[in-house]
Amino acid sequence: MSSLTDLKERARLLLEEGHSQGQIADELSLSMETVTWLLTQPKGDVAPRDVHIDWTAVSCDANQLESVASMMIDRYRASCNGSMSLDADVMIGIAISGIPLATLIGAREGCSLAIYHPAKHAVSETPIGSISGNFASIVEKRCIIVDDVITSGKTIAEVIGYLRRHGGVPVAVFVLFDKRGITEVDGVPVYSLFRISRID
Ligand SMILES: O=P(O)(O)OC[C@H]1O[C@H](OP(=O)(O)OP(=O)(O)O)[C@H](O)[C@@H]1O
């Protein structure tokens, strides 16, 4: 099965299971525009400019995840002229995919671990994001936000807004894949390992 056929099939199954197009977009790490295209594909319509990232070969393997976490730390250090300290108190993993990376980075660097649940994961009429009470507090802490992918950048902006409203200090964003090619979100620098862009 081609990756496009596979994506169409996965989108169709998720829709049949009752997921909204927004949820399908999140699940497949694609834009809403791309999901609409996958599900409808009007005749003659040009495919949206998007890419799908499948990094499950790495995310399924704890050892490889640890190597990636190490690369994320090195990426940050290299941009700080090799400074030895991350200069942060708390690593914040964005549920779900950011959690293992934040855990591994925190373990290496001796930082606390906090977990952020994005508003889009909340099941209420007025969904809001939240920091889990089962992990570290972010109040008056210097925080590094960790996630796997930036697609639109909305989730990262949401976490930064949350931290500022609740007394945390966002100092950096670590992300594996940046599909927007951004260097900062609301004044917070973004350190991505891979920037994904199309040249056509
Ligand atoms: O830049 P954005 O457009 O906000 O999208 C990026 C977010 O979407 C994905 O999360 P998802 O909700 O799919 O959850 P997951 O971590 O469980 O895959 C990804 O892990 C980021 O958190």
CSV table of N, CA and C and ligand atoms in Angstrom, one decimal, residues 26-27 29 94-98 120-121 147-155, ligand 1:
chain,number,residue,atom,x,y,z
A,26,ASP,N,-4.8,15.9,14.1
A,26,ASP,CA,-3.9,15.7,15.2
A,26,ASP,C,-3.3,14.3,15.2
A,27,GLU,N,-4.2,13.3,15.0
A,27,GLU,CA,-3.8,11.9,15.0
A,27,GLU,C,-2.7,11.6,13.9
A,29,SER,N,-0.9,13.9,12.4
A,29,SER,CA,0.1,15.0,12.3
A,29,SER,C,0.0,15.7,10.9
A,94,ILE,N,4.6,17.6,26.4
A,94,ILE,CA,3.3,17.8,25.9
A,94,ILE,C,2.7,16.5,25.6
A,95,ALA,N,1.6,16.1,26.3
A,95,ALA,CA,0.9,14.8,26.1
A,95,ALA,C,0.5,14.7,24.6
A,96,ILE,N,0.7,13.5,24.0
A,96,ILE,CA,1.3,12.4,24.6
A,96,ILE,C,2.8,12.3,24.2
A,97,SER,N,3.0,12.6,22.9
A,97,SER,CA,4.3,12.3,22.3
A,97,SER,C,5.5,13.0,22.9
A,98,GLY,N,5.2,14.2,23.6
A,98,GLY,CA,6.4,14.9,24.1
A,98,GLY,C,6.8,14.3,25.5
A,120,LYS,N,-7.0,20.6,23.3
A,120,LYS,CA,-7.6,19.7,22.3
A,120,LYS,C,-7.8,18.3,22.8
A,121,HIS,N,-7.1,17.9,23.8
A,121,HIS,CA,-7.3,16.6,24.4
A,121,HIS,C,-8.4,16.6,25.5
A,147,ASP,N,8.2,18.6,22.7
A,147,ASP,CA,7.2,17.9,21.9
A,147,ASP,C,7.9,17.3,20.7
A,148,ASP,N,7.1,16.5,20.0
A,148,ASP,CA,7.7,15.8,18.8
A,148,ASP,C,7.6,16.6,17.6
A,149,VAL,N,6.4,17.2,17.3
A,149,VAL,CA,6.2,17.9,16.0
A,149,VAL,C,5.5,19.2,16.2
A,150,ILE,N,6.0,20.2,15.4
A,150,ILE,CA,5.2,21.4,15.3
A,150,ILE,C,4.6,21.4,13.9
A,151,THR,N,3.2,21.5,13.9
A,151,THR,CA,2.5,21.5,12.6
A,151,THR,C,2.1,22.9,12.4
A,152,SER,N,1.1,23.4,13.1
A,152,SER,CA,0.6,24.8,13.0
A,152,SER,C,1.3,25.7,14.0
A,153,GLY,N,1.8,25.1,15.1
A,153,GLY,CA,2.4,25.9,16.2
A,153,GLY,C,1.4,26.3,17.3
A,154,LYS,N,0.1,25.9,17.1
A,154,LYS,CA,-0.9,26.3,18.1
A,154,LYS,C,-0.7,25.7,19.4
A,155,THR,N,-0.2,24.4,19.5
A,155,THR,CA,-0.1,23.8,20.8
A,155,THR,C,1.0,24.4,21.6
B,1,LIG,O1,1.6,22.5,16.0
B,1,LIG,P1,0.2,21.9,16.2
B,1,LIG,O2,-0.7,22.1,14.9
B,1,LIG,O3,-0.5,22.4,17.4
B,1,LIG,O4,0.3,20.3,16.3
B,1,LIG,C1,1.3,19.7,16.9
B,1,LIG,C2,0.8,18.8,18.0
B,1,LIG,O5,-0.1,17.8,17.5
B,1,LIG,C3,0.4,16.5,17.9
B,1,LIG,O6,-0.2,16.1,19.0
B,1,LIG,P2,-1.5,15.2,19.1
B,1,LIG,O7,-2.6,16.0,19.6
B,1,LIG,O8,-1.7,14.5,17.8
B,1,LIG,O9,-1.2,14.2,20.3
B,1,LIG,P3,-0.1,13.0,20.4
B,1,LIG,O10,1.1,13.7,21.0
B,1,LIG,O11,-0.8,12.1,21.3
B,1,LIG,O12,0.2,12.5,19.0
B,1,LIG,C4,1.9,16.7,18.2
B,1,LIG,O13,2.4,15.8,19.1
B,1,LIG,C5,1.9,18.1,18.8
B,1,LIG,O14,1.6,18.1,20.2
